[in-house]
PDB file of C-alpha atoms in Angstrom:
ATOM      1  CA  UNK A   1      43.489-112.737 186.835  1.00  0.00           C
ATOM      2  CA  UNK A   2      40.112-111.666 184.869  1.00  0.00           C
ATOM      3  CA  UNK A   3      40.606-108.350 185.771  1.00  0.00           C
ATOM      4  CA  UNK A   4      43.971-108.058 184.464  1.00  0.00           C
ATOM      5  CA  UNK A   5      42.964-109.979 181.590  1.00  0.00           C
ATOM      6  CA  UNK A   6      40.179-106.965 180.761  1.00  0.00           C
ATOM      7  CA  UNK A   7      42.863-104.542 181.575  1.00  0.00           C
ATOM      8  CA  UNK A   8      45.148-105.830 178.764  1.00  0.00           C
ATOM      9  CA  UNK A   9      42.785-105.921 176.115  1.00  0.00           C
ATOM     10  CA  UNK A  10      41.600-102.769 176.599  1.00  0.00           C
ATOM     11  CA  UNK A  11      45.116-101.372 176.816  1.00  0.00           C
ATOM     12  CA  UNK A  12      45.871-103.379 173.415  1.00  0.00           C
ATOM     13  CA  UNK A  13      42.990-100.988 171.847  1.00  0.00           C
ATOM     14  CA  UNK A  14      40.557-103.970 171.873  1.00  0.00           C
ATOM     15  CA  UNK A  15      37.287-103.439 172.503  1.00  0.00           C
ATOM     16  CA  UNK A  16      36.266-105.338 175.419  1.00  0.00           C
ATOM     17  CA  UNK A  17      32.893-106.934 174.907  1.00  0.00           C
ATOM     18  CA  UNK A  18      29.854-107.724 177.605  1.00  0.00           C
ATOM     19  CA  UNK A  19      26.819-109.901 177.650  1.00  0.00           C
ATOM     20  CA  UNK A  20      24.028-108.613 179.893  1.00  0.00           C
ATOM     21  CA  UNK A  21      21.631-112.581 180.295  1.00  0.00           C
ATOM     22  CA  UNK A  22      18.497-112.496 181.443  1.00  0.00           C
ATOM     23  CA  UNK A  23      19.104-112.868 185.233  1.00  0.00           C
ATOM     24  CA  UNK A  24      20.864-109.358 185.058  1.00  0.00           C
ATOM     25  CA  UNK A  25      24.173-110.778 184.905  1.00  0.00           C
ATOM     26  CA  UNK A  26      27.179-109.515 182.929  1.00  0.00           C
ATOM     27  CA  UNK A  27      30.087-111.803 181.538  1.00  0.00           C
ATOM     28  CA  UNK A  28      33.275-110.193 180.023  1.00  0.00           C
ATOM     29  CA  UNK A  29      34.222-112.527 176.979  1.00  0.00           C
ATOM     30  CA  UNK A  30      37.989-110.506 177.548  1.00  0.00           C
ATOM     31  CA  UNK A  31      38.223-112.572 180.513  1.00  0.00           C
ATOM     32  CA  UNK A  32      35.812-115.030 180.341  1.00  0.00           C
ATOM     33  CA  UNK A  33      34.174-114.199 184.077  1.00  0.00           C
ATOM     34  CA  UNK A  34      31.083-112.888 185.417  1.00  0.00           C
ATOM     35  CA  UNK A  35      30.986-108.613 186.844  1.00  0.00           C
ATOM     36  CA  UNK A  36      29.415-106.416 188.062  1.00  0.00           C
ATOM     37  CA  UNK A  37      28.311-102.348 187.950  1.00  0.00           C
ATOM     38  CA  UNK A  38      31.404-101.530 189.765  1.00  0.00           C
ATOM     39  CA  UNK A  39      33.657-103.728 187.659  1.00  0.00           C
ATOM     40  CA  UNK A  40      32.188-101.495 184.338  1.00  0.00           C
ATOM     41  CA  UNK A  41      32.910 -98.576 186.663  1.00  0.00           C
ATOM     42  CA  UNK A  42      36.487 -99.097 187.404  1.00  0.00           C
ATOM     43  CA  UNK A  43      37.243-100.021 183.421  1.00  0.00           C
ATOM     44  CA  UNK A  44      35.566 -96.926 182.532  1.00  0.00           C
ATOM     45  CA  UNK A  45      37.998 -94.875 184.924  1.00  0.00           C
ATOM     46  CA  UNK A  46      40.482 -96.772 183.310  1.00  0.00           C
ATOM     47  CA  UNK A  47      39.635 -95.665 180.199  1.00  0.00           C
ATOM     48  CA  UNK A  48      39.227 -99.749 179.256  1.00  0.00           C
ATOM     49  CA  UNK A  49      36.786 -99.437 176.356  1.00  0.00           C
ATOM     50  CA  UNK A  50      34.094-101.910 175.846  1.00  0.00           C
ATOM     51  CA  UNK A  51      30.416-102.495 174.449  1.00  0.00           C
ATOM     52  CA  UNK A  52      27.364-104.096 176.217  1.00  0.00           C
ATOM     53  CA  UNK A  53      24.998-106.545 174.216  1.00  0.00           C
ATOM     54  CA  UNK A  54      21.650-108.213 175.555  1.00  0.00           C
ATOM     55  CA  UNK A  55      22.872-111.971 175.064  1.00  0.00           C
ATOM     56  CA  UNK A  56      19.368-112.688 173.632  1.00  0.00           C
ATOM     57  CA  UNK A  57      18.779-109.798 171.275  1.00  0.00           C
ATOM     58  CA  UNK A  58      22.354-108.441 170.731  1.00  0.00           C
ATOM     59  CA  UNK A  59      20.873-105.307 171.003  1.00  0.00           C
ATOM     60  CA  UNK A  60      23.652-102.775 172.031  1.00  0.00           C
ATOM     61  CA  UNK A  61      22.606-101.161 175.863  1.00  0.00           C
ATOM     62  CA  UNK A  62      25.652 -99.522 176.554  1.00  0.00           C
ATOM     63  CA  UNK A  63      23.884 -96.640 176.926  1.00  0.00           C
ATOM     64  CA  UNK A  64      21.669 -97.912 179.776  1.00  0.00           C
ATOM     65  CA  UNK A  65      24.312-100.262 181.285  1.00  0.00           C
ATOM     66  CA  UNK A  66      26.932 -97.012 181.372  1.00  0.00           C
ATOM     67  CA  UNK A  67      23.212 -94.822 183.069  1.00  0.00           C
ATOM     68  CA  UNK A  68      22.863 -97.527 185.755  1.00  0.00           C
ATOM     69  CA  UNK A  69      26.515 -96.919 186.537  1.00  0.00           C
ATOM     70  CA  UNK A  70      25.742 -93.362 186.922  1.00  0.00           C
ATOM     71  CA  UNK A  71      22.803 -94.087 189.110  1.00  0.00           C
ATOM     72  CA  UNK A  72      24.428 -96.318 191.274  1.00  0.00           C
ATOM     73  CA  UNK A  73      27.586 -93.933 191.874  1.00  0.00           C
ATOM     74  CA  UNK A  74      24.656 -91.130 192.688  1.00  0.00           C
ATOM     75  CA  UNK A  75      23.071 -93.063 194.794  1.00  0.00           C
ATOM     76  CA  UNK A  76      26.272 -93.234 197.510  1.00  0.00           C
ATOM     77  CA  UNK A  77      26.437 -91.017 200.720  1.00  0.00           C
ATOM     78  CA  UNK A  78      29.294 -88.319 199.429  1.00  0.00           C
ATOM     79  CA  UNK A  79      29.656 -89.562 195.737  1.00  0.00           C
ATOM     80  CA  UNK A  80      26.804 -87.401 193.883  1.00  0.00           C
ATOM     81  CA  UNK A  81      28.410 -85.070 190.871  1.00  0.00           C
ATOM     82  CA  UNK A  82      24.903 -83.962 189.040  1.00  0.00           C
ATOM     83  CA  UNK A  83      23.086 -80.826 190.830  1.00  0.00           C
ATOM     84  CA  UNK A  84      19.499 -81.371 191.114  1.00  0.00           C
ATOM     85  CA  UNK A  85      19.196 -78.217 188.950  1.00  0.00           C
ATOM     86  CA  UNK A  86      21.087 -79.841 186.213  1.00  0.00           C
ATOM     87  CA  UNK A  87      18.785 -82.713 186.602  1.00  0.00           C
ATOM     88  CA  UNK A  88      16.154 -80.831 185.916  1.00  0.00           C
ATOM     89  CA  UNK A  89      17.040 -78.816 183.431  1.00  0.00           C
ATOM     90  CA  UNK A  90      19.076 -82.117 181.982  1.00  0.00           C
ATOM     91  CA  UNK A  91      15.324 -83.756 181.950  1.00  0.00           C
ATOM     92  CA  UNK A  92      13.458 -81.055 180.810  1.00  0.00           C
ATOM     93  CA  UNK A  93      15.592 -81.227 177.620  1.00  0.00           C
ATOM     94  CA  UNK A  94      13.759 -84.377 176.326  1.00  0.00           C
ATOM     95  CA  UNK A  95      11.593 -83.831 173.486  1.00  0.00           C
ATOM     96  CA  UNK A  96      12.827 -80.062 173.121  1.00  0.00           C
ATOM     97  CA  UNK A  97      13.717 -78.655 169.908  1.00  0.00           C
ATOM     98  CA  UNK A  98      17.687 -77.958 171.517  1.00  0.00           C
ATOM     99  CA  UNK A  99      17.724 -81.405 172.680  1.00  0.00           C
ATOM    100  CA  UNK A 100      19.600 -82.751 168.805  1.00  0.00           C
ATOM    101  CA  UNK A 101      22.252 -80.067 170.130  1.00  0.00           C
ATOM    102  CA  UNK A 102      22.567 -80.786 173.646  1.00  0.00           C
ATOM    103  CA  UNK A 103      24.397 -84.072 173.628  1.00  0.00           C
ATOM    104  CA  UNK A 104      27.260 -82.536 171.084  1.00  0.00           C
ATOM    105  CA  UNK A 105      27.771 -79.631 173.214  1.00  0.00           C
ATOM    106  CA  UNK A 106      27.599 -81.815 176.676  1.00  0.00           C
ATOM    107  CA  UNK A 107      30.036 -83.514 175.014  1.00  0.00           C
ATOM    108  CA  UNK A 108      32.740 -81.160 173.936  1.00  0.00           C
ATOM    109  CA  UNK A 109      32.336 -78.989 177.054  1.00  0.00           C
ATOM    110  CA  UNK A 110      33.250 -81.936 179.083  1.00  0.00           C
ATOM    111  CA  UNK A 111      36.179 -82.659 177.248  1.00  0.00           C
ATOM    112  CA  UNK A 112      37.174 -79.305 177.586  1.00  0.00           C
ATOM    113  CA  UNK A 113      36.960 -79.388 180.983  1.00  0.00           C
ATOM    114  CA  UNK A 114      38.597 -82.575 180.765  1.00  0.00           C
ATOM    115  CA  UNK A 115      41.880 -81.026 178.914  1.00  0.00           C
ATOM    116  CA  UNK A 116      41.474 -78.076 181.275  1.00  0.00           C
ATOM    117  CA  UNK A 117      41.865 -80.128 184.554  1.00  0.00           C
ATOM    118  CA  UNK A 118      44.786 -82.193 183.054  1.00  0.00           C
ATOM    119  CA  UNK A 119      46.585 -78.862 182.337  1.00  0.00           C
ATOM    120  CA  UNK A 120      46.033 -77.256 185.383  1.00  0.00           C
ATOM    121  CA  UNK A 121      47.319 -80.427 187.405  1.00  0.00           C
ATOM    122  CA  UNK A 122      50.597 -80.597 185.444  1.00  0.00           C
ATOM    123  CA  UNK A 123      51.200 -77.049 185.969  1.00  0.00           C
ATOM    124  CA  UNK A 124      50.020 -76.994 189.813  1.00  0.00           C
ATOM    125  CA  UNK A 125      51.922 -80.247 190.068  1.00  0.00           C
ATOM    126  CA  UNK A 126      55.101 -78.700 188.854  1.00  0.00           C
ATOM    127  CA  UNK A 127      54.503 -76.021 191.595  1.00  0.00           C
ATOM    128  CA  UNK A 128      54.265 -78.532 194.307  1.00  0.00           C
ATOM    129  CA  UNK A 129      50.521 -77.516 194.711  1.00  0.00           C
ATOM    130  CA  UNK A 130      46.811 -79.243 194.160  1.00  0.00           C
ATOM    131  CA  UNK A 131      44.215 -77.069 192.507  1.00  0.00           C
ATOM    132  CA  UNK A 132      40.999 -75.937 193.835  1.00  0.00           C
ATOM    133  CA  UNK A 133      37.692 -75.716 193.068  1.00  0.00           C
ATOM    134  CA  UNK A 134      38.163 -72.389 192.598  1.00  0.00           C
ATOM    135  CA  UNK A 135      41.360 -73.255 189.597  1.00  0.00           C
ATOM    136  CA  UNK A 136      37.852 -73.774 187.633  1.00  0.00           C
ATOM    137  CA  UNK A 137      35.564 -70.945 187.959  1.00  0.00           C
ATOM    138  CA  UNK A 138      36.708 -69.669 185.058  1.00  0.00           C
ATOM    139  CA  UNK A 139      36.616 -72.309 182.419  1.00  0.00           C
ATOM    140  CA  UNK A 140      32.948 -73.111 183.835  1.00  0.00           C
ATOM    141  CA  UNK A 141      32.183 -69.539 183.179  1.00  0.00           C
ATOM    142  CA  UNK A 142      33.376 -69.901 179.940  1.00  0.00           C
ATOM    143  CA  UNK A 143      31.258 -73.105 179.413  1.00  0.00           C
ATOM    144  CA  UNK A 144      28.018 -71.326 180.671  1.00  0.00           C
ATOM    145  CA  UNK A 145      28.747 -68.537 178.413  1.00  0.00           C
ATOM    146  CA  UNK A 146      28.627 -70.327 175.273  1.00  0.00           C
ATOM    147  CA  UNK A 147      25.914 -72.337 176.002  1.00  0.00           C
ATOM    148  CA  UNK A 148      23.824 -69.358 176.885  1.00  0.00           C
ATOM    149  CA  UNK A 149      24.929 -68.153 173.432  1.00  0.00           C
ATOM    150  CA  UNK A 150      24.036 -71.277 171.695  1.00  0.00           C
ATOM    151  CA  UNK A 151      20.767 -71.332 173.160  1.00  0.00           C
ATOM    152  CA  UNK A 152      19.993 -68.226 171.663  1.00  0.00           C
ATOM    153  CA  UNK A 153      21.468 -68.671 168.474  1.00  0.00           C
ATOM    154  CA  UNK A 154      19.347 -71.609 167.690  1.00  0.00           C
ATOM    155  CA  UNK A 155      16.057 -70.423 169.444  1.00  0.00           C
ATOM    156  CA  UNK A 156      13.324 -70.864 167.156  1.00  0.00           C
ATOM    157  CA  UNK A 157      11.421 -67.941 168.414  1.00  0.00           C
ATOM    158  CA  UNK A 158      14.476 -65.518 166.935  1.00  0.00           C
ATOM    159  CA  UNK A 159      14.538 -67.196 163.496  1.00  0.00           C
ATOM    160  CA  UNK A 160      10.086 -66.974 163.386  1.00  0.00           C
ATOM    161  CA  UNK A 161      10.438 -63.572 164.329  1.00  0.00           C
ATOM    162  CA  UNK A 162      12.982 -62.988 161.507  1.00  0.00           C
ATOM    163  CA  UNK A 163      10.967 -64.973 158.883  1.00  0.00           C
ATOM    164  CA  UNK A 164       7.629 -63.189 159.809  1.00  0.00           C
ATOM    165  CA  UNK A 165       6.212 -60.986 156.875  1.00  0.00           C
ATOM    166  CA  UNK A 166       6.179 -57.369 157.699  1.00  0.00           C
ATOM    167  CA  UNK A 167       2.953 -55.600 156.919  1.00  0.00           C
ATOM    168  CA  UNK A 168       3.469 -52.978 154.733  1.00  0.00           C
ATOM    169  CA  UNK A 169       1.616 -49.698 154.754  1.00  0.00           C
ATOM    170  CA  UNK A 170      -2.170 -49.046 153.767  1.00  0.00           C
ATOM    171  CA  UNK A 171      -2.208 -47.541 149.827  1.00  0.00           C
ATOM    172  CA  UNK A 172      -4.498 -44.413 150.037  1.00  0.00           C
ATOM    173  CA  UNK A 173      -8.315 -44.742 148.275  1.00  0.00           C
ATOM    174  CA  UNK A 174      -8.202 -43.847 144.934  1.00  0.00           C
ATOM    175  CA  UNK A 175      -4.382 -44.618 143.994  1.00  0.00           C
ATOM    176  CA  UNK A 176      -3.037 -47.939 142.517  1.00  0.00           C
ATOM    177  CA  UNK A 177      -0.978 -50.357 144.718  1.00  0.00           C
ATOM    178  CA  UNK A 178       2.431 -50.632 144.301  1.00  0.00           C
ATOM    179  CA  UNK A 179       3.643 -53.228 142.358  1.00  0.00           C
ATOM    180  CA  UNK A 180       5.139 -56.441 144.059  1.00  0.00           C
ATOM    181  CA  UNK A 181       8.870 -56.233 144.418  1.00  0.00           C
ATOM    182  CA  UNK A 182      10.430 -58.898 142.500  1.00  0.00           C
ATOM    183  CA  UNK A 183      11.575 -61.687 145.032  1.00  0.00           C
ATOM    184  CA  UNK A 184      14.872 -61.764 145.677  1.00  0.00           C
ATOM    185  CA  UNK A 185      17.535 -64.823 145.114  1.00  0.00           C
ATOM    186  CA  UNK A 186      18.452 -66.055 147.676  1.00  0.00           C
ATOM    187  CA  UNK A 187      20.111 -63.575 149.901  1.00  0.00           C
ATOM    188  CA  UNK A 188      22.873 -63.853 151.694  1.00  0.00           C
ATOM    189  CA  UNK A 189      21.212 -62.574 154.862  1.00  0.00           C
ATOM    190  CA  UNK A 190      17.465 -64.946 154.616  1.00  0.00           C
ATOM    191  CA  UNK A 191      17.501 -67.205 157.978  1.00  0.00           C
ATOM    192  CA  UNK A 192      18.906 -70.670 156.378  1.00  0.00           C
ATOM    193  CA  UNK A 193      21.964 -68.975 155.572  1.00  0.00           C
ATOM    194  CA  UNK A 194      22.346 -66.723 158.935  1.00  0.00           C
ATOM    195  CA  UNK A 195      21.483 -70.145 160.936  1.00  0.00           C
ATOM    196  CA  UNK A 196      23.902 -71.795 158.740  1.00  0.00           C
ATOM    197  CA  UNK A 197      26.437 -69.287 159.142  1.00  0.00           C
ATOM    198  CA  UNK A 198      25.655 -69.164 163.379  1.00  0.00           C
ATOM    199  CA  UNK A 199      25.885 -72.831 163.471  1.00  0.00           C
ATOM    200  CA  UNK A 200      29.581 -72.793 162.142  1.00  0.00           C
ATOM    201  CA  UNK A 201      30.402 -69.998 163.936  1.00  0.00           C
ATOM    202  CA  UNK A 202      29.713 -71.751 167.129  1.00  0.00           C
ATOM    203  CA  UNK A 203      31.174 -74.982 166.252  1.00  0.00           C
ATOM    204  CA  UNK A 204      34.227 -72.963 165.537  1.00  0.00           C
ATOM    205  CA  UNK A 205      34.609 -71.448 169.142  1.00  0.00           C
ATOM    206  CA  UNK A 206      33.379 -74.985 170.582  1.00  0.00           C
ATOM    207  CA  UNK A 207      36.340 -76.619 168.787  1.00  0.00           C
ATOM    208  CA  UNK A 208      38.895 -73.133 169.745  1.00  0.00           C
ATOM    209  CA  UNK A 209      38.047 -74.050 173.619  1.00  0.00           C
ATOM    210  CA  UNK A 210      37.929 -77.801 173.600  1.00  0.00           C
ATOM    211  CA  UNK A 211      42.130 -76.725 172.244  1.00  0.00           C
ATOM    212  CA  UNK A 212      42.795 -74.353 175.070  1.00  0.00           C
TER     213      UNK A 212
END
């Protein structure tokens, strides 16, 4: 009965909302019942939306709540998704310079995926056939690509190298310097525009293979 009263407000676009107490517990006001991790887990697969609050600070911890899911579900013989590599990498992100891009692009490439996965069922589905792994070597190749290119696009040793003064030639004993060429306006090349420019140009193919 609780469960299926969580199920309908989420399905009626409510947000569902939960109170994490002190002892750890969490209570769905939707259904007016203690759950637990696995409970969050199976809305979440059910695309049930909802919203975690510490019942003594209303502080949001979604965030956390939805991690501890995450580590639980890694935690089970058979169930682990994340690569240790991509942990690493994943960690090594924190405090970064990339790591204000990171979460957008995590983001949209899993949606991608996401869309990619749904197509590829229908059509497979149609055939009377279940994809493989292999159905999504390419689209993963296609992720890896553009985040390789996004890396380098915003690397900050690329736009240092670009703003770094470049010496100009010793002026012979005897003979005046040249004057100072007059600075330039803004031009349309100078690295705010060109990072400017890159950053569009990226969200553009983002956004043209999250549609594919």
């Amino acid at each position: 009965m609780a469960d299926t009263q969580a199920t309908d407000a989420g399905a009626q676009g409510e947000r569902v909302v939960i109170k994490k107490y002190a002892n750890r517990r969490l209570y769905n006001t939707a259904s007016s019942s203690y759950v637990t991790l696995e409970h969050l887990s199976e809305m979440v697969k059910q695309n049930i939306d909802f919203v975690v609050y510490d019942a003594k600070t209303s502080e949001d911890i979604t965030r956390s709540v939805l991690t501890q899911i995450i580590f639980e579900e890694e935690s089970q013989q058979g169930q682990s998704l994340l690569p240790i590599q991509f942990l690493r990498q994943l960690i090594g992100f924190y405090g970064n310079s990339m790591q204000a891009f990171l979460p957008s692009y995590l983001e949209l490439s899993l949606a991608s995926f996401t869309q990619q996965q749904e197509r590829m069922r229908s059509q497979f589905s149609a055939l009377g056939h279940t994809p493989g792994v292999g159905a999504f070597d390419d689209q993963i190749r296609q992720n890896m690509a553009l985040f390789d290119r996004a890396m380098k696009m915003f690397s900050p040793f690329a736009f240092a190298k670009a703003e770094m003064p470049v010496p100009s030639a010793p002026t012979p004993r005897g003979e005046p310097a040249p004057a100072a060429a007059a600075p330039a306006a803004q031009a349309p090349d100078d690295p705010l525009t060109a990072l400017r420019k890159q950053m569009e140009d990226m969200q553009a193919q983002i956004e043209k293979l999250a549609k594919r």
